[in-house]
Amino acid sequence: MSKLKDKFTGLIQPMRDDIRAFIKEHGDKQVSTVNVKQVYGGMRGVRAMVCDTSNVPPDKGLVVRGIPLKELFDTWPEDIFWLLCTGELPSDDERKDLQDEYKKYAGVPDYVWKVLEAMPKDSHPMCMLDTAILAMEGESKYRARYAEGMKKEDYWEPTMEDCMRILAILPELAAGIYRLRYNKGPRIAPDPNLDWGASYAQMLGLKDPDGIFAKLMRMYLTLHCDHEGGNVSAHACHCIGSALSDPYYAVSGGLNGLAGPLHGLANQECLKWVIEVMDKFGGAPTKEQLEKFAWDTLKAGKVVPGYGHAVLRITDPRFDAFLAFGKKYCADDPVFQTVSNVFDTVPGVLRQIKKIADPWPNVDAGSGALLYKFGLKEFEYYTVLFSVSRAMGMCSQLIVSRAWGEPIERPKSSTTEWLKKFVADNY
Ligand code: HAX
């Protein structure tokens, strides 16, 4: 048995007992109310679901199992997955065991490459990634065990096995998609001596003589790991998993949500915006030029990508981490300098628009400039990198949910007619 599985096994019964006793004693206590605006407004702020892997206080940003992200900037992505699942960071031995597990489950099957090769040449890389994961659904241990009549208490076990397989193949799959979609030549085989993040960097095939790109990839994978349960991708994955659809269905479905421009696709949009402004002004723009470009974007009815957040009300600590990395390794780069100048300018513009709740940069505002600097210039690919990391959050949430036995999700919707009548009758 893997050390992660062993560790998690020991956590399950206390977690089940704790949650059941809590519901039994306090099940009827109210934690949230919902008004008409929230019903029409994407349920913003309604507390109606559980996520124990992480939370996002508006004034702090991501907290993973009680540890603020800023204390985890230099943590290995493998450690993050362990932390998300168990609530503790692994020892060196435990990390090594998890890395060995990834190697055991690695290897993208040939039929997946054939599916990808048969897709239209201009397919979006996110569509390719999600299709590839879904194509592997037939390998689900969860579905096979469910068909055999597995007991509910055991659901978490093949869920974990499927998740390990998905996480193990993701770097190879994502790197293979990059090379196929952008004609970069043959796929590069994984190097068994490398860790999860460095192996992904190596398979992309970009030049990295000093190992700084591998360092960036590790940090990138750590920073995007999870963002509590209500964001579109986590919620979509969770909802699909609650129907007991297996992790291949659930993770692929969640990533379809990440592919939206208001969510994970914002990183592609963001660098596009930065390059557009640089093209328009023939290099790094002045503060006045940036301000004008931001106002033009807003007046055209578009969003300034990389700014604003549904939950956060501060500069995203993930942006802080990318900014610090950029200052250390590419301070002279004009694209990075522009991103840094946008940070000095755009919040002042957005603050002047009353309806915008958060004028500060989110995670997507800073990462693209660094990827660009290291030669990863295909913006459309950026959300795939995000996906490789966010799959850790989705998978850990699925494993935890199946372990405590969370039921199928089924909120109540209302018609506009019902809502109007309700208000007329009660207010
Ligand atoms: N530029 C222009 N307008 C913005 C804006 C921005 N950066 N941020 C918010 N607004 C607008 C909203 O579009 C909304 O306008 P309408 O009422 O006319 O629809 C209004 O301000 C109120 O929005 P809000 O309450 O401040 O924010 P929401 O919770 O509704 O939306 C978003 C949060 C992240 C979707 C929003 O800030 C946005 O569209 N930002 C730009 C896109 C982006 O960076 N997305 C990535 C977010 C991080 C993430 O999930 N990464 O994966």
mmCIF file of N, CA, C and O in Angstrom, residues 14-101:
data_model
loop_
_atom_site.group_PDB
_atom_site.id
_atom_site.type_symbol
_atom_site.label_atom_id
_atom_site.label_comp_id
_atom_site.label_asym_id
_atom_site.label_seq_id
_atom_site.Cartn_x
_atom_site.Cartn_y
_atom_site.Cartn_z
ATOM 1 N N PRO A 14 -12.147 8.726 11.750
ATOM 2 C CA PRO A 14 -12.347 9.913 12.588
ATOM 3 C C PRO A 14 -13.065 11.042 11.838
ATOM 4 O O PRO A 14 -13.912 11.726 12.407
ATOM 5 N N MET A 15 -12.744 11.203 10.559
ATOM 6 C CA MET A 15 -13.401 12.270 9.769
ATOM 7 C C MET A 15 -14.902 11.969 9.628
ATOM 8 O O MET A 15 -15.741 12.842 9.840
ATOM 9 N N ARG A 16 -15.227 10.723 9.306
ATOM 10 C CA ARG A 16 -16.647 10.353 9.175
ATOM 11 C C ARG A 16 -17.378 10.556 10.496
ATOM 12 O O ARG A 16 -18.463 11.147 10.536
ATOM 13 N N ASP A 17 -16.765 10.088 11.580
ATOM 14 C CA ASP A 17 -17.426 10.197 12.898
ATOM 15 C C ASP A 17 -17.649 11.662 13.244
ATOM 16 O O ASP A 17 -18.719 12.050 13.712
ATOM 17 N N ASP A 18 -16.608 12.456 13.003
ATOM 18 C CA ASP A 18 -16.676 13.873 13.349
ATOM 19 C C ASP A 18 -17.794 14.572 12.572
ATOM 20 O O ASP A 18 -18.634 15.280 13.159
ATOM 21 N N ILE A 19 -17.829 14.354 11.258
ATOM 22 C CA ILE A 19 -18.826 15.048 10.425
ATOM 23 C C ILE A 19 -20.237 14.564 10.779
ATOM 24 O O ILE A 19 -21.166 15.369 10.941
ATOM 25 N N ARG A 20 -20.386 13.249 10.956
ATOM 26 C CA ARG A 20 -21.727 12.720 11.279
ATOM 27 C C ARG A 20 -22.224 13.260 12.616
ATOM 28 O O ARG A 20 -23.379 13.664 12.747
ATOM 29 N N ALA A 21 -21.322 13.267 13.613
ATOM 30 C CA ALA A 21 -21.728 13.761 14.942
ATOM 31 C C ALA A 21 -22.075 15.250 14.863
ATOM 32 O O ALA A 21 -23.051 15.704 15.484
ATOM 33 N N PHE A 22 -21.301 15.984 14.081
ATOM 34 C CA PHE A 22 -21.539 17.426 13.939
ATOM 35 C C PHE A 22 -22.919 17.675 13.299
ATOM 36 O O PHE A 22 -23.705 18.500 13.774
ATOM 37 N N ILE A 23 -23.201 16.919 12.227
ATOM 38 C CA ILE A 23 -24.500 17.100 11.548
ATOM 39 C C ILE A 23 -25.636 16.705 12.502
ATOM 40 O O ILE A 23 -26.660 17.386 12.594
ATOM 41 N N LYS A 24 -25.403 15.612 13.246
ATOM 42 C CA LYS A 24 -26.451 15.121 14.152
ATOM 43 C C LYS A 24 -26.771 16.184 15.219
ATOM 44 O O LYS A 24 -27.928 16.486 15.498
ATOM 45 N N GLU A 25 -25.724 16.777 15.762
ATOM 46 C CA GLU A 25 -25.954 17.721 16.858
ATOM 47 C C GLU A 25 -26.366 19.111 16.366
ATOM 48 O O GLU A 25 -27.179 19.785 16.999
ATOM 49 N N HIS A 26 -25.803 19.539 15.239
ATOM 50 C CA HIS A 26 -26.009 20.943 14.829
ATOM 51 C C HIS A 26 -26.644 21.085 13.451
ATOM 52 O O HIS A 26 -26.644 22.174 12.880
ATOM 53 N N GLY A 27 -27.165 20.003 12.937
ATOM 54 C CA GLY A 27 -27.687 20.000 11.560
ATOM 55 C C GLY A 27 -28.715 21.071 11.264
ATOM 56 O O GLY A 27 -28.848 21.494 10.118
ATOM 57 N N ASP A 28 -29.456 21.523 12.266
ATOM 58 C CA ASP A 28 -30.522 22.490 11.982
ATOM 59 C C ASP A 28 -30.092 23.943 12.224
ATOM 60 O O ASP A 28 -30.892 24.861 12.132
ATOM 61 N N LYS A 29 -28.811 24.169 12.511
ATOM 62 C CA LYS A 29 -28.357 25.556 12.757
ATOM 63 C C LYS A 29 -28.129 26.265 11.411
ATOM 64 O O LYS A 29 -27.584 25.670 10.479
ATOM 65 N N GLN A 30 -28.511 27.535 11.357
ATOM 66 C CA GLN A 30 -28.414 28.273 10.094
ATOM 67 C C GLN A 30 -27.029 28.897 9.921
ATOM 68 O O GLN A 30 -26.522 29.528 10.843
ATOM 69 N N VAL A 31 -26.415 28.718 8.750
ATOM 70 C CA VAL A 31 -25.097 29.327 8.507
ATOM 71 C C VAL A 31 -25.130 30.388 7.418
ATOM 72 O O VAL A 31 -24.171 31.130 7.223
ATOM 73 N N SER A 32 -26.224 30.458 6.655
ATOM 74 C CA SER A 32 -26.269 31.397 5.549
ATOM 75 C C SER A 32 -27.713 31.740 5.220
ATOM 76 O O SER A 32 -28.610 30.927 5.473
ATOM 77 N N THR A 33 -27.914 32.914 4.659
ATOM 78 C CA THR A 33 -29.238 33.246 4.128
ATOM 79 C C THR A 33 -29.043 33.627 2.664
ATOM 80 O O THR A 33 -27.931 33.955 2.247
ATOM 81 N N VAL A 34 -30.123 33.597 1.903
ATOM 82 C CA VAL A 34 -30.012 33.875 0.471
ATOM 83 C C VAL A 34 -31.057 34.913 0.084
ATOM 84 O O VAL A 34 -32.231 34.741 0.432
ATOM 85 N N ASN A 35 -30.621 35.973 -0.597
ATOM 86 C CA ASN A 35 -31.609 36.933 -1.077
ATOM 87 C C ASN A 35 -31.772 36.814 -2.600
ATOM 88 O O ASN A 35 -31.041 36.063 -3.261
ATOM 89 N N VAL A 36 -32.728 37.553 -3.107
ATOM 90 C CA VAL A 36 -33.069 37.438 -4.535
ATOM 91 C C VAL A 36 -31.847 37.768 -5.403
ATOM 92 O O VAL A 36 -31.561 37.077 -6.392
ATOM 93 N N LYS A 37 -31.090 38.799 -4.987
ATOM 94 C CA LYS A 37 -29.910 39.195 -5.767
ATOM 95 C C LYS A 37 -28.914 38.023 -5.871
ATOM 96 O O LYS A 37 -28.319 37.792 -6.926
ATOM 97 N N GLN A 38 -28.761 37.295 -4.776
ATOM 98 C CA GLN A 38 -27.818 36.162 -4.808
ATOM 99 C C GLN A 38 -28.346 35.020 -5.678
ATOM 100 O O GLN A 38 -27.583 34.332 -6.348
ATOM 101 N N VAL A 39 -29.671 34.832 -5.633
ATOM 102 C CA VAL A 39 -30.253 33.770 -6.467
ATOM 103 C C VAL A 39 -29.970 34.045 -7.940
ATOM 104 O O VAL A 39 -29.634 33.139 -8.710
ATOM 105 N N TYR A 40 -30.065 35.320 -8.323
ATOM 106 C CA TYR A 40 -29.774 35.689 -9.717
ATOM 107 C C TYR A 40 -28.284 35.949 -9.932
ATOM 108 O O TYR A 40 -27.839 36.097 -11.067
ATOM 109 N N GLY A 41 -27.538 36.054 -8.872
ATOM 110 C CA GLY A 41 -26.145 36.518 -8.998
ATOM 111 C C GLY A 41 -25.106 35.448 -8.772
ATOM 112 O O GLY A 41 -24.078 35.684 -8.134
ATOM 113 N N GLY A 42 -25.342 34.283 -9.302
ATOM 114 C CA GLY A 42 -24.325 33.224 -9.236
ATOM 115 C C GLY A 42 -24.029 32.746 -7.816
ATOM 116 O O GLY A 42 -22.920 32.268 -7.545
ATOM 117 N N MET A 43 -25.030 32.903 -6.930
ATOM 118 C CA MET A 43 -24.935 32.378 -5.553
ATOM 119 C C MET A 43 -23.766 32.971 -4.780
ATOM 120 O O MET A 43 -23.273 32.380 -3.812
ATOM 121 N N ARG A 44 -23.279 34.140 -5.223
ATOM 122 C CA ARG A 44 -22.122 34.770 -4.572
ATOM 123 C C ARG A 44 -22.319 34.876 -3.068
ATOM 124 O O ARG A 44 -23.330 35.419 -2.603
ATOM 125 N N GLY A 45 -21.392 34.338 -2.293
ATOM 126 C CA GLY A 45 -21.420 34.492 -0.838
ATOM 127 C C GLY A 45 -22.339 33.521 -0.108
ATOM 128 O O GLY A 45 -22.368 33.523 1.122
ATOM 129 N N VAL A 46 -23.070 32.686 -0.824
ATOM 130 C CA VAL A 46 -23.973 31.743 -0.149
ATOM 131 C C VAL A 46 -23.155 30.549 0.338
ATOM 132 O O VAL A 46 -22.488 29.885 -0.458
ATOM 133 N N ARG A 47 -23.192 30.312 1.626
ATOM 134 C CA ARG A 47 -22.455 29.159 2.163
ATOM 135 C C ARG A 47 -23.346 27.930 2.054
ATOM 136 O O ARG A 47 -24.255 27.746 2.842
ATOM 137 N N ALA A 48 -23.094 27.098 1.061
ATOM 138 C CA ALA A 48 -23.987 25.961 0.863
ATOM 139 C C ALA A 48 -23.226 24.698 0.467
ATOM 140 O O ALA A 48 -23.818 23.766 -0.065
ATOM 141 N N MET A 49 -21.930 24.688 0.692
ATOM 142 C CA MET A 49 -21.172 23.468 0.397
ATOM 143 C C MET A 49 -19.933 23.391 1.291
ATOM 144 O O MET A 49 -19.519 24.396 1.857
ATOM 145 N N VAL A 50 -19.377 22.172 1.375
ATOM 146 C CA VAL A 50 -18.207 21.947 2.232
ATOM 147 C C VAL A 50 -16.984 21.691 1.365
ATOM 148 O O VAL A 50 -17.072 20.982 0.359
ATOM 149 N N CYS A 51 -15.855 22.284 1.743
ATOM 150 C CA CYS A 51 -14.579 21.949 1.113
ATOM 151 C C CYS A 51 -13.524 22.041 2.204
ATOM 152 O O CYS A 51 -13.270 23.131 2.723
ATOM 153 N N ASP A 52 -12.935 20.924 2.568
ATOM 154 C CA ASP A 52 -11.959 20.915 3.658
ATOM 155 C C ASP A 52 -10.515 21.002 3.175
ATOM 156 O O ASP A 52 -9.599 21.090 3.981
ATOM 157 N N THR A 53 -10.291 20.958 1.859
ATOM 158 C CA THR A 53 -8.900 20.964 1.390
ATOM 159 C C THR A 53 -8.277 22.359 1.475
ATOM 160 O O THR A 53 -7.089 22.488 1.740
ATOM 161 N N SER A 54 -9.093 23.386 1.229
ATOM 162 C CA SER A 54 -8.556 24.753 1.325
ATOM 163 C C SER A 54 -9.699 25.733 1.490
ATOM 164 O O SER A 54 -10.856 25.397 1.248
ATOM 165 N N ASN A 55 -9.368 26.952 1.908
ATOM 166 C CA ASN A 55 -10.359 28.025 1.932
ATOM 167 C C ASN A 55 -9.702 29.339 1.516
ATOM 168 O O ASN A 55 -8.470 29.441 1.478
ATOM 169 N N VAL A 56 -10.547 30.305 1.150
ATOM 170 C CA VAL A 56 -10.030 31.570 0.634
ATOM 171 C C VAL A 56 -10.673 32.740 1.387
ATOM 172 O O VAL A 56 -11.681 33.283 0.947
ATOM 173 N N PRO A 57 -10.096 33.135 2.530
ATOM 174 C CA PRO A 57 -10.605 34.333 3.181
ATOM 175 C C PRO A 57 -10.338 35.547 2.277
ATOM 176 O O PRO A 57 -9.222 35.677 1.744
ATOM 177 N N PRO A 58 -11.354 36.424 2.086
ATOM 178 C CA PRO A 58 -11.194 37.549 1.146
ATOM 179 C C PRO A 58 -9.994 38.432 1.456
ATOM 180 O O PRO A 58 -9.397 39.019 0.552
ATOM 181 N N ASP A 59 -9.591 38.516 2.721
ATOM 182 C CA ASP A 59 -8.485 39.411 3.088
ATOM 183 C C ASP A 59 -7.152 38.676 3.228
ATOM 184 O O ASP A 59 -6.162 39.275 3.638
ATOM 185 N N LYS A 60 -7.105 37.372 2.879
ATOM 186 C CA LYS A 60 -5.839 36.633 3.025
ATOM 187 C C LYS A 60 -5.438 35.895 1.757
ATOM 188 O O LYS A 60 -4.271 35.689 1.483
ATOM 189 N N GLY A 61 -6.417 35.440 1.002
ATOM 190 C CA GLY A 61 -6.108 34.590 -0.140
ATOM 191 C C GLY A 61 -6.043 33.135 0.284
ATOM 192 O O GLY A 61 -6.412 32.785 1.421
ATOM 193 N N LEU A 62 -5.535 32.316 -0.596
ATOM 194 C CA LEU A 62 -5.603 30.866 -0.403
ATOM 195 C C LEU A 62 -4.921 30.387 0.883
ATOM 196 O O LEU A 62 -3.769 30.750 1.158
ATOM 197 N N VAL A 63 -5.648 29.568 1.633
ATOM 198 C CA VAL A 63 -5.103 28.906 2.819
ATOM 199 C C VAL A 63 -5.304 27.402 2.591
ATOM 200 O O VAL A 63 -6.434 26.944 2.428
ATOM 201 N N VAL A 64 -4.212 26.666 2.512
ATOM 202 C CA VAL A 64 -4.315 25.224 2.236
ATOM 203 C C VAL A 64 -4.249 24.472 3.564
ATOM 204 O O VAL A 64 -3.214 24.516 4.242
ATOM 205 N N ARG A 65 -5.350 23.838 3.918
ATOM 206 C CA ARG A 65 -5.400 23.061 5.176
ATOM 207 C C ARG A 65 -4.814 23.854 6.347
ATOM 208 O O ARG A 65 -3.964 23.360 7.110
ATOM 209 N N GLY A 66 -5.201 25.120 6.428
ATOM 210 C CA GLY A 66 -4.781 25.954 7.560
ATOM 211 C C GLY A 66 -3.459 26.679 7.352
ATOM 212 O O GLY A 66 -3.080 27.512 8.178
ATOM 213 N N ILE A 67 -2.743 26.377 6.253
ATOM 214 C CA ILE A 67 -1.446 27.038 6.025
ATOM 215 C C ILE A 67 -1.603 28.106 4.930
ATOM 216 O O ILE A 67 -1.964 27.782 3.793
ATOM 217 N N PRO A 68 -1.345 29.391 5.267
ATOM 218 C CA PRO A 68 -1.451 30.431 4.228
ATOM 219 C C PRO A 68 -0.476 30.146 3.087
ATOM 220 O O PRO A 68 0.655 29.713 3.324
ATOM 221 N N LEU A 69 -0.942 30.429 1.879
ATOM 222 C CA LEU A 69 -0.129 30.082 0.704
ATOM 223 C C LEU A 69 1.264 30.699 0.750
ATOM 224 O O LEU A 69 2.231 30.112 0.273
ATOM 225 N N LYS A 70 1.359 31.910 1.332
ATOM 226 C CA LYS A 70 2.684 32.552 1.292
ATOM 227 C C LYS A 70 3.727 31.737 2.057
ATOM 228 O O LYS A 70 4.914 31.896 1.832
ATOM 229 N N GLU A 71 3.279 30.844 2.933
ATOM 230 C CA GLU A 71 4.235 29.963 3.621
ATOM 231 C C GLU A 71 4.544 28.712 2.785
ATOM 232 O O GLU A 71 5.323 27.859 3.193
ATOM 233 N N LEU A 72 3.881 28.599 1.630
ATOM 234 C CA LEU A 72 4.053 27.377 0.829
ATOM 235 C C LEU A 72 4.670 27.646 -0.547
ATOM 236 O O LEU A 72 4.780 26.737 -1.366
ATOM 237 N N PHE A 73 5.067 28.907 -0.796
ATOM 238 C CA PHE A 73 5.568 29.266 -2.130
ATOM 239 C C PHE A 73 6.654 28.308 -2.635
ATOM 240 O O PHE A 73 6.711 27.995 -3.812
ATOM 241 N N ASP A 74 7.535 27.868 -1.729
ATOM 242 C CA ASP A 74 8.661 27.035 -2.168
ATOM 243 C C ASP A 74 8.423 25.545 -1.953
ATOM 244 O O ASP A 74 9.356 24.747 -2.001
ATOM 245 N N THR A 75 7.181 25.191 -1.697
ATOM 246 C CA THR A 75 6.878 23.781 -1.401
ATOM 247 C C THR A 75 6.757 22.979 -2.694
ATOM 248 O O THR A 75 6.217 23.474 -3.682
ATOM 249 N N TRP A 76 7.207 21.746 -2.666
ATOM 250 C CA TRP A 76 7.098 20.875 -3.848
ATOM 251 C C TRP A 76 5.611 20.650 -4.174
ATOM 252 O O TRP A 76 4.814 20.438 -3.245
ATOM 253 N N PRO A 77 5.248 20.608 -5.451
ATOM 254 C CA PRO A 77 3.851 20.296 -5.790
ATOM 255 C C PRO A 77 3.407 18.941 -5.213
ATOM 256 O O PRO A 77 2.263 18.782 -4.802
ATOM 257 N N GLU A 78 4.328 17.980 -5.176
ATOM 258 C CA GLU A 78 3.971 16.667 -4.619
ATOM 259 C C GLU A 78 3.533 16.822 -3.162
ATOM 260 O O GLU A 78 2.565 16.204 -2.696
ATOM 261 N N ASP A 79 4.232 17.694 -2.417
ATOM 262 C CA ASP A 79 3.897 17.911 -1.002
ATOM 263 C C ASP A 79 2.519 18.549 -0.868
ATOM 264 O O ASP A 79 1.779 18.288 0.079
ATOM 265 N N ILE A 80 2.211 19.397 -1.848
ATOM 266 C CA ILE A 80 0.918 20.083 -1.812
ATOM 267 C C ILE A 80 -0.217 19.069 -1.955
ATOM 268 O O ILE A 80 -1.227 19.146 -1.252
ATOM 269 N N PHE A 81 -0.056 18.122 -2.863
ATOM 270 C CA PHE A 81 -1.129 17.127 -3.023
ATOM 271 C C PHE A 81 -1.292 16.311 -1.740
ATOM 272 O O PHE A 81 -2.401 16.041 -1.281
ATOM 273 N N TRP A 82 -0.177 15.967 -1.145
ATOM 274 C CA TRP A 82 -0.216 15.226 0.126
ATOM 275 C C TRP A 82 -0.940 16.063 1.190
ATOM 276 O O TRP A 82 -1.808 15.572 1.918
ATOM 277 N N LEU A 83 -0.573 17.333 1.241
ATOM 278 C CA LEU A 83 -1.189 18.243 2.221
ATOM 279 C C LEU A 83 -2.694 18.379 1.973
ATOM 280 O O LEU A 83 -3.503 18.335 2.920
ATOM 281 N N LEU A 84 -3.071 18.552 0.707
ATOM 282 C CA LEU A 84 -4.490 18.698 0.384
ATOM 283 C C LEU A 84 -5.286 17.475 0.848
ATOM 284 O O LEU A 84 -6.382 17.598 1.392
ATOM 285 N N CYS A 85 -4.700 16.305 0.651
ATOM 286 C CA CYS A 85 -5.424 15.070 1.012
ATOM 287 C C CYS A 85 -5.431 14.819 2.511
ATOM 288 O O CYS A 85 -6.450 14.384 3.063
ATOM 289 N N THR A 86 -4.309 15.089 3.169
ATOM 290 C CA THR A 86 -4.174 14.610 4.555
ATOM 291 C C THR A 86 -4.193 15.707 5.616
ATOM 292 O O THR A 86 -4.345 15.417 6.797
ATOM 293 N N GLY A 87 -3.950 16.945 5.215
ATOM 294 C CA GLY A 87 -3.875 18.019 6.209
ATOM 295 C C GLY A 87 -2.492 18.183 6.809
ATOM 296 O O GLY A 87 -2.292 19.006 7.699
ATOM 297 N N GLU A 88 -1.515 17.402 6.334
ATOM 298 C CA GLU A 88 -0.129 17.543 6.832
ATOM 299 C C GLU A 88 0.839 17.532 5.659
ATOM 300 O O GLU A 88 0.562 16.927 4.630
ATOM 301 N N LEU A 89 1.994 18.166 5.871
ATOM 302 C CA LEU A 89 3.038 18.059 4.844
ATOM 303 C C LEU A 89 3.764 16.733 5.010
ATOM 304 O O LEU A 89 3.922 16.254 6.146
ATOM 305 N N PRO A 90 4.206 16.125 3.912
ATOM 306 C CA PRO A 90 4.860 14.811 4.027
ATOM 307 C C PRO A 90 6.309 14.910 4.488
ATOM 308 O O PRO A 90 6.939 15.965 4.369
ATOM 309 N N SER A 91 6.812 13.829 5.008
ATOM 310 C CA SER A 91 8.251 13.725 5.275
ATOM 311 C C SER A 91 8.957 13.480 3.929
ATOM 312 O O SER A 91 8.294 13.218 2.911
ATOM 313 N N ASP A 92 10.289 13.506 3.930
ATOM 314 C CA ASP A 92 11.031 13.229 2.687
ATOM 315 C C ASP A 92 10.696 11.832 2.154
ATOM 316 O O ASP A 92 10.519 11.631 0.954
ATOM 317 N N ASP A 93 10.587 10.894 3.057
ATOM 318 C CA ASP A 93 10.257 9.508 2.690
ATOM 319 C C ASP A 93 8.894 9.407 2.031
ATOM 320 O O ASP A 93 8.698 8.676 1.062
ATOM 321 N N GLU A 94 7.954 10.131 2.650
ATOM 322 C CA GLU A 94 6.577 10.095 2.137
ATOM 323 C C GLU A 94 6.507 10.741 0.755
ATOM 324 O O GLU A 94 5.823 10.250 -0.139
ATOM 325 N N ARG A 95 7.250 11.868 0.588
ATOM 326 C CA ARG A 95 7.276 12.504 -0.736
ATOM 327 C C ARG A 95 7.848 11.543 -1.778
ATOM 328 O O ARG A 95 7.321 11.380 -2.869
ATOM 329 N N LYS A 96 8.935 10.884 -1.401
ATOM 330 C CA LYS A 96 9.591 9.955 -2.327
ATOM 331 C C LYS A 96 8.622 8.840 -2.739
ATOM 332 O O LYS A 96 8.546 8.446 -3.900
ATOM 333 N N ASP A 97 7.867 8.362 -1.753
ATOM 334 C CA ASP A 97 6.903 7.299 -2.022
ATOM 335 C C ASP A 97 5.822 7.783 -2.999
ATOM 336 O O ASP A 97 5.440 7.057 -3.921
ATOM 337 N N LEU A 98 5.355 9.033 -2.812
ATOM 338 C CA LEU A 98 4.346 9.582 -3.719
ATOM 339 C C LEU A 98 4.929 9.730 -5.129
ATOM 340 O O LEU A 98 4.276 9.402 -6.127
ATOM 341 N N GLN A 99 6.177 10.186 -5.187
ATOM 342 C CA GLN A 99 6.822 10.320 -6.511
ATOM 343 C C GLN A 99 6.949 8.953 -7.187
ATOM 344 O O GLN A 99 6.716 8.822 -8.394
ATOM 345 N N ASP A 100 7.265 7.933 -6.390
ATOM 346 C CA ASP A 100 7.353 6.581 -6.961
ATOM 347 C C ASP A 100 5.987 6.103 -7.461
ATOM 348 O O ASP A 100 5.888 5.418 -8.476
ATOM 349 N N GLU A 101 4.938 6.473 -6.702
ATOM 350 C CA GLU A 101 3.579 6.113 -7.126
ATOM 351 C C GLU A 101 3.250 6.752 -8.472
ATOM 352 O O GLU A 101 2.704 6.115 -9.360
#
